[in-house]
CSV table of C-alpha atoms in Angstrom, one decimal:
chain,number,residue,atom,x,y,z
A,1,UNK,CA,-15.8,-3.6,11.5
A,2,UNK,CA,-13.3,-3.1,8.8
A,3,UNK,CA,-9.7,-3.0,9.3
A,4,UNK,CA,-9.4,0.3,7.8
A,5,UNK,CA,-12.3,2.1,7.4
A,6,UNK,CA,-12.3,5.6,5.0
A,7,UNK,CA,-14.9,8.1,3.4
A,8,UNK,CA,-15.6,7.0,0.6
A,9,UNK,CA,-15.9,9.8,-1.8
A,10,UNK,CA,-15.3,10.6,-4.3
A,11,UNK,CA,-14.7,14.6,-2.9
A,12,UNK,CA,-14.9,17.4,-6.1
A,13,UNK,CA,-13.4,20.3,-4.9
A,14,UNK,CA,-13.0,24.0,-6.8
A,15,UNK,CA,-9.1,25.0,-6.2
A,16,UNK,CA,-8.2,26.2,-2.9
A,17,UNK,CA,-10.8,24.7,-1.1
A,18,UNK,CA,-10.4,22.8,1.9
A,19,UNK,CA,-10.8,19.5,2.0
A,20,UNK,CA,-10.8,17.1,5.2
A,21,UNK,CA,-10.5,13.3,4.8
A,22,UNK,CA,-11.4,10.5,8.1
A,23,UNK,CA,-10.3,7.6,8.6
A,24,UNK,CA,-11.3,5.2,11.2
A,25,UNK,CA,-8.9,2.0,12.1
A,26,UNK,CA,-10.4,-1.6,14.6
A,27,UNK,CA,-7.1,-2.4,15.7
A,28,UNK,CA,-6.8,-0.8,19.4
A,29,UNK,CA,-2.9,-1.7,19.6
A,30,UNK,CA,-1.6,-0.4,16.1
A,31,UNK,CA,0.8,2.1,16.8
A,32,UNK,CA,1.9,4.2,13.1
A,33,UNK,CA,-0.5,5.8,11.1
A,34,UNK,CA,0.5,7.1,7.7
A,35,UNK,CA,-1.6,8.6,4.5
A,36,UNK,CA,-0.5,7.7,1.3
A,37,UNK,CA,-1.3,9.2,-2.4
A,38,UNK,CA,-1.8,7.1,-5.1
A,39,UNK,CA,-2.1,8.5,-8.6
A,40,UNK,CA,-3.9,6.6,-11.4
A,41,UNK,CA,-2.5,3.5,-12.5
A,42,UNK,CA,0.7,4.5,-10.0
A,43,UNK,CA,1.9,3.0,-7.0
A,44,UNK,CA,1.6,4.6,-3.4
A,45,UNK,CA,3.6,7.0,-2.0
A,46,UNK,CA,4.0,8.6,1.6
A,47,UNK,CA,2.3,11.8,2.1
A,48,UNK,CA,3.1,11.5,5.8
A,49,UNK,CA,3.4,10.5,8.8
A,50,UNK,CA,0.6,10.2,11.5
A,51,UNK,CA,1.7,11.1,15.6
A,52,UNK,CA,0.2,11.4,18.4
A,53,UNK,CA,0.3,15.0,18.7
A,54,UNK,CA,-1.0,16.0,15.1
A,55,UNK,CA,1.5,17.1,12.4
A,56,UNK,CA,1.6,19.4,9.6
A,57,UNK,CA,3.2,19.9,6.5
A,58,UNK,CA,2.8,22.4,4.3
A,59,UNK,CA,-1.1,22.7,3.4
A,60,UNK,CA,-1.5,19.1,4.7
A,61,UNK,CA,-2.8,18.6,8.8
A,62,UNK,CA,-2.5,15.5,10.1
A,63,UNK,CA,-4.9,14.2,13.5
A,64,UNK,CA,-4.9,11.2,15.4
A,65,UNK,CA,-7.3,10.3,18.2
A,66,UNK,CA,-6.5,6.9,19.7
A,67,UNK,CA,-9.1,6.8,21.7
A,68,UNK,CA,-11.5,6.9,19.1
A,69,UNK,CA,-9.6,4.9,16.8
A,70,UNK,CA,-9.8,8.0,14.4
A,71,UNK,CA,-7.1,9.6,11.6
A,72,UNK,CA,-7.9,12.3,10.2
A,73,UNK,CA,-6.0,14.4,7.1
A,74,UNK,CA,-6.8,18.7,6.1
A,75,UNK,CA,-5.7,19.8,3.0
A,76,UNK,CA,-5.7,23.7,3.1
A,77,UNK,CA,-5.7,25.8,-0.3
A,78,UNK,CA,-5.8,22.5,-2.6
A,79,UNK,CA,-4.4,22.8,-5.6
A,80,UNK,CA,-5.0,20.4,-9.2
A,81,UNK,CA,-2.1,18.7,-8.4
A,82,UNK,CA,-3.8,17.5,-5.3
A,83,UNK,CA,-6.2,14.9,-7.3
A,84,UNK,CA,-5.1,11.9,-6.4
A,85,UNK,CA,-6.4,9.1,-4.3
A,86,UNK,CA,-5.8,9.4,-0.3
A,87,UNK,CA,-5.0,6.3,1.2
A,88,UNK,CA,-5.1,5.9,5.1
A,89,UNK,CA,-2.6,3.1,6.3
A,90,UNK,CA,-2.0,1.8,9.9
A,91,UNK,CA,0.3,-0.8,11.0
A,92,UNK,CA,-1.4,-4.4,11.8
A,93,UNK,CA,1.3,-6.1,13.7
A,94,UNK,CA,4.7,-6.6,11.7
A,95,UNK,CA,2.1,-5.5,8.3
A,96,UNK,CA,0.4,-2.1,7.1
A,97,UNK,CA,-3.3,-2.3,6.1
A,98,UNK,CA,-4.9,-0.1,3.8
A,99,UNK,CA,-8.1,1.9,3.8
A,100,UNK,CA,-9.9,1.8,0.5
A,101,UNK,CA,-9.5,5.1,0.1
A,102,UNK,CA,-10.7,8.2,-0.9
A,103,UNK,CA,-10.7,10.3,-4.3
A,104,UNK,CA,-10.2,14.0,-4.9
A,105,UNK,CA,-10.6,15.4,-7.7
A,106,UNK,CA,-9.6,19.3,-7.4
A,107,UNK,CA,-11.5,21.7,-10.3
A,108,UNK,CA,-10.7,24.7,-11.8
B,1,UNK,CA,17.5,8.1,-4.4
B,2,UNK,CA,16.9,4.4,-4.1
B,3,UNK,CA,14.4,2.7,-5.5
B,4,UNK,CA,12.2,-0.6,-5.2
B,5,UNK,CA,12.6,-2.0,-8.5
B,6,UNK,CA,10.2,-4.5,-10.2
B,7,UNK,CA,9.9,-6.6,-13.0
B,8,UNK,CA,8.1,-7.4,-15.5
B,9,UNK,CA,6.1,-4.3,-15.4
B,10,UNK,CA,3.4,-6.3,-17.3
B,11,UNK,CA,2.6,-9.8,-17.9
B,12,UNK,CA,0.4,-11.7,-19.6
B,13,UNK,CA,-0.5,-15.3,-18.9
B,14,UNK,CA,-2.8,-18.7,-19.7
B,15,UNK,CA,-4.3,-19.4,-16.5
B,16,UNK,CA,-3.1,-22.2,-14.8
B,17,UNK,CA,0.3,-21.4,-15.8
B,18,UNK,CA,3.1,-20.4,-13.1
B,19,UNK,CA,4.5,-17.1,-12.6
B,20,UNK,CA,7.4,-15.3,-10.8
B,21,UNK,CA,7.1,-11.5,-10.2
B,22,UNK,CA,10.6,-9.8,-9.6
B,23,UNK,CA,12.0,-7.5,-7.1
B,24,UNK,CA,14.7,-5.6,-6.0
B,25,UNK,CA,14.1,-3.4,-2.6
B,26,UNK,CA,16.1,-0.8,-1.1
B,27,UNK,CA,19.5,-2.4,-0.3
B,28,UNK,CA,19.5,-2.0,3.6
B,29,UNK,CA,15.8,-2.4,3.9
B,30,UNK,CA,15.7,-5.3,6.5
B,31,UNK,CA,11.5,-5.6,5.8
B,32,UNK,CA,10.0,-6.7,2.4
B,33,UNK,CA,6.3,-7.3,1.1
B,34,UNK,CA,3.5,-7.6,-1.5
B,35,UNK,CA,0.8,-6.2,-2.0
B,36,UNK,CA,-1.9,-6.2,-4.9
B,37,UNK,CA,-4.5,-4.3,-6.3
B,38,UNK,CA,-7.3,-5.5,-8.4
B,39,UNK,CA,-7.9,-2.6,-11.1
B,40,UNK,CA,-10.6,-0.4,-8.7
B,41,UNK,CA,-10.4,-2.3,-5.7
B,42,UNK,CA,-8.3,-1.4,-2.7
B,43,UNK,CA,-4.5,-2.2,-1.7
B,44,UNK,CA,-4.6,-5.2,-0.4
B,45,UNK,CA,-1.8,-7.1,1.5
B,46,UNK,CA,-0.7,-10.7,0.6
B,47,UNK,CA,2.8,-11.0,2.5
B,48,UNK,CA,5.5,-9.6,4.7
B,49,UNK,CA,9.1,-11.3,4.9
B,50,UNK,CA,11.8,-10.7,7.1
B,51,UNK,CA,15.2,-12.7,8.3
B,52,UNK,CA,14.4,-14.7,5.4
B,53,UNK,CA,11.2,-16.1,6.5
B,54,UNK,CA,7.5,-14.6,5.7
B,55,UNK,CA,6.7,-12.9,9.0
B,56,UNK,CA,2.9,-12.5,8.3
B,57,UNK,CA,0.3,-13.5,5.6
B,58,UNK,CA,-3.1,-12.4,4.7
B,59,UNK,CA,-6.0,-15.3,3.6
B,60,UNK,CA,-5.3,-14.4,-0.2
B,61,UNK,CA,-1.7,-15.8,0.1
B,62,UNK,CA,-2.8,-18.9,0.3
B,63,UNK,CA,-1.2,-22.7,-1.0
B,64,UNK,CA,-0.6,-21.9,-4.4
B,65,UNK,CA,1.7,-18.1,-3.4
B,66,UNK,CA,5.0,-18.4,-2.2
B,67,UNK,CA,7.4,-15.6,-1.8
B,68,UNK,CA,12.2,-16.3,-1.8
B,69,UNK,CA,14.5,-14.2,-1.3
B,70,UNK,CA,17.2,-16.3,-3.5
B,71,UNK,CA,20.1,-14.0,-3.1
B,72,UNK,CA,21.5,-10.5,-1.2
B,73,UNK,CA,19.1,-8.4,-3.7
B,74,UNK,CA,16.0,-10.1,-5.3
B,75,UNK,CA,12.8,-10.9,-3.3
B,76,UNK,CA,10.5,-12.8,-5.4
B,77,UNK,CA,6.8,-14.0,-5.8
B,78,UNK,CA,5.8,-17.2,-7.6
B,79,UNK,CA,2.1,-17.5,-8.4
B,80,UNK,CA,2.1,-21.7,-8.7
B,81,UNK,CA,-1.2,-22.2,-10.9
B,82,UNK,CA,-2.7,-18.8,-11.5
B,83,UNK,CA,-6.6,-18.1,-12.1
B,84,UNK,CA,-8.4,-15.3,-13.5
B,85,UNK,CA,-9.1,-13.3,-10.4
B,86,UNK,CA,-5.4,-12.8,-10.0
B,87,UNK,CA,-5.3,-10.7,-12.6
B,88,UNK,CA,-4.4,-7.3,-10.5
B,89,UNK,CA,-1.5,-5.5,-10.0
B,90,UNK,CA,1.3,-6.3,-7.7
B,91,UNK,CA,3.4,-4.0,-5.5
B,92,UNK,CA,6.1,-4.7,-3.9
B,93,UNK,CA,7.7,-2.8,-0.6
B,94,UNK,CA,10.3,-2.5,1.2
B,95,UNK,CA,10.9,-0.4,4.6
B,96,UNK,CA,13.6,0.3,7.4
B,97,UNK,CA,11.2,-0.9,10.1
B,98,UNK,CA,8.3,-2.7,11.1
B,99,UNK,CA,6.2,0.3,11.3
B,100,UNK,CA,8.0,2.6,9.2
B,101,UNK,CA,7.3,3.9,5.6
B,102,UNK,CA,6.7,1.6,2.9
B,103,UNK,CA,8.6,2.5,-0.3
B,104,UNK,CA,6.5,0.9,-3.3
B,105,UNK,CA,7.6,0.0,-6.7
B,106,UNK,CA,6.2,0.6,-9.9
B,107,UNK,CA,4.0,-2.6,-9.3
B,108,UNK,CA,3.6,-5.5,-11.8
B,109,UNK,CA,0.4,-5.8,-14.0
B,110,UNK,CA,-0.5,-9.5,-14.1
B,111,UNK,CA,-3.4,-10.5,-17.0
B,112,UNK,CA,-4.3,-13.9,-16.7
B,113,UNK,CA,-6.7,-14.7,-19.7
């Protein structure tokens, strides 16, 4: 099983469609969970944090299920500015590993 | 706001020949790595530093990587005798904690022809 495991996608989308992302991680004792954004040719950046309880910010829901090893991320209402890839990242002892992640592309 | 800061921002090199990729992470930012990324491919990690000692490394940071933190400010990777396939780009990170975010720089483009 792979450390990080993500759709793969890519995901077309028209604007202000709801989009869901999974993410599924092997390590049973990692203990942060983040998603990322990359945009083409840029470098990563936080979209937020993962907890235990779900979070959510803005349009964007966050899930984790630790028992089934499972992250999952909602974006409500997307927008163009949303295309981007989504990276899922969890913690692998004192490192983060990264899913491959998964494109969106959000149309007109 | 502070900023990882890298340089070069491209590079272009003769394989086989050494190379030192620069940067600078967020002043009191105790945890430092790299990370690259082969053009379509996935982040991948290579190495995670801290107290001035690598702290973990993956199978691709292998004999001829080796990471320094010469002074207060600069964390650096050397690339002894590169090859074609490490051609990618290289990110560097810095974060408060362990587990906490990872704040990326603008990465480093190495061509190796």
């Amino acid at each position: 099983r792979k450390e990080v495991e993500q759709d793969p996608g890519p995901f077309n989308v028209p604007e202000g469609a709801t989009v869901a992302f999974n993410c599924t991680y092997s390590n049973s004792a990692s203990q942060s969970f983040f998603w990322y954004r990359q945009d083409c040719r840029k470098e990563p950046k936080l979209l937020m944090s993962v907890y235990s309880s779900g979070n959510e910010d803005g349009r964007f829901t966050a899930q984790l299920n630790r028992a089934s090893q499972y992250i999952s991320l909602l974006i409500r209402d997307s927008k163009l500015s949303d295309s981007a890839t989504y990276l899922c990242v969890v913690n692998w002892g004192n490192d983060m590993r990264f899913g491959a992640g998964t494109r969106l592309t959000v149309k007109p | 706001e502070p900023e990882v800061t890298q340089t070069p921002s491209h590079q272009v090199t003769q394989m086989g020949q050494e190379v030192i990729l620069r940067c600078v992470p967020i002043s009191n930012h105790l945890y430092f790595y790299w990370y690259r990324q082969i053009l379509g491919q996935k982040v991948e990690f290579l190495v995670s530093f801290y107290n001035n000692e690598i702290s973990e490394k993956s199978e691709i940071f292998d004999d001829q990587f080796s990471v320094e933190r010469p002074d207060g400010s600069n964390f650096t990777l050397k690339i002894r005798s590169t090859k074609l396939e490490d051609s990618a780009m290289y990110f560097c990170a810095s974060s408060e904690l362990n587990t906490g975010e990872l704040f990326f720089g603008e990465g480093s483009r190495l061509t190796v022809l």
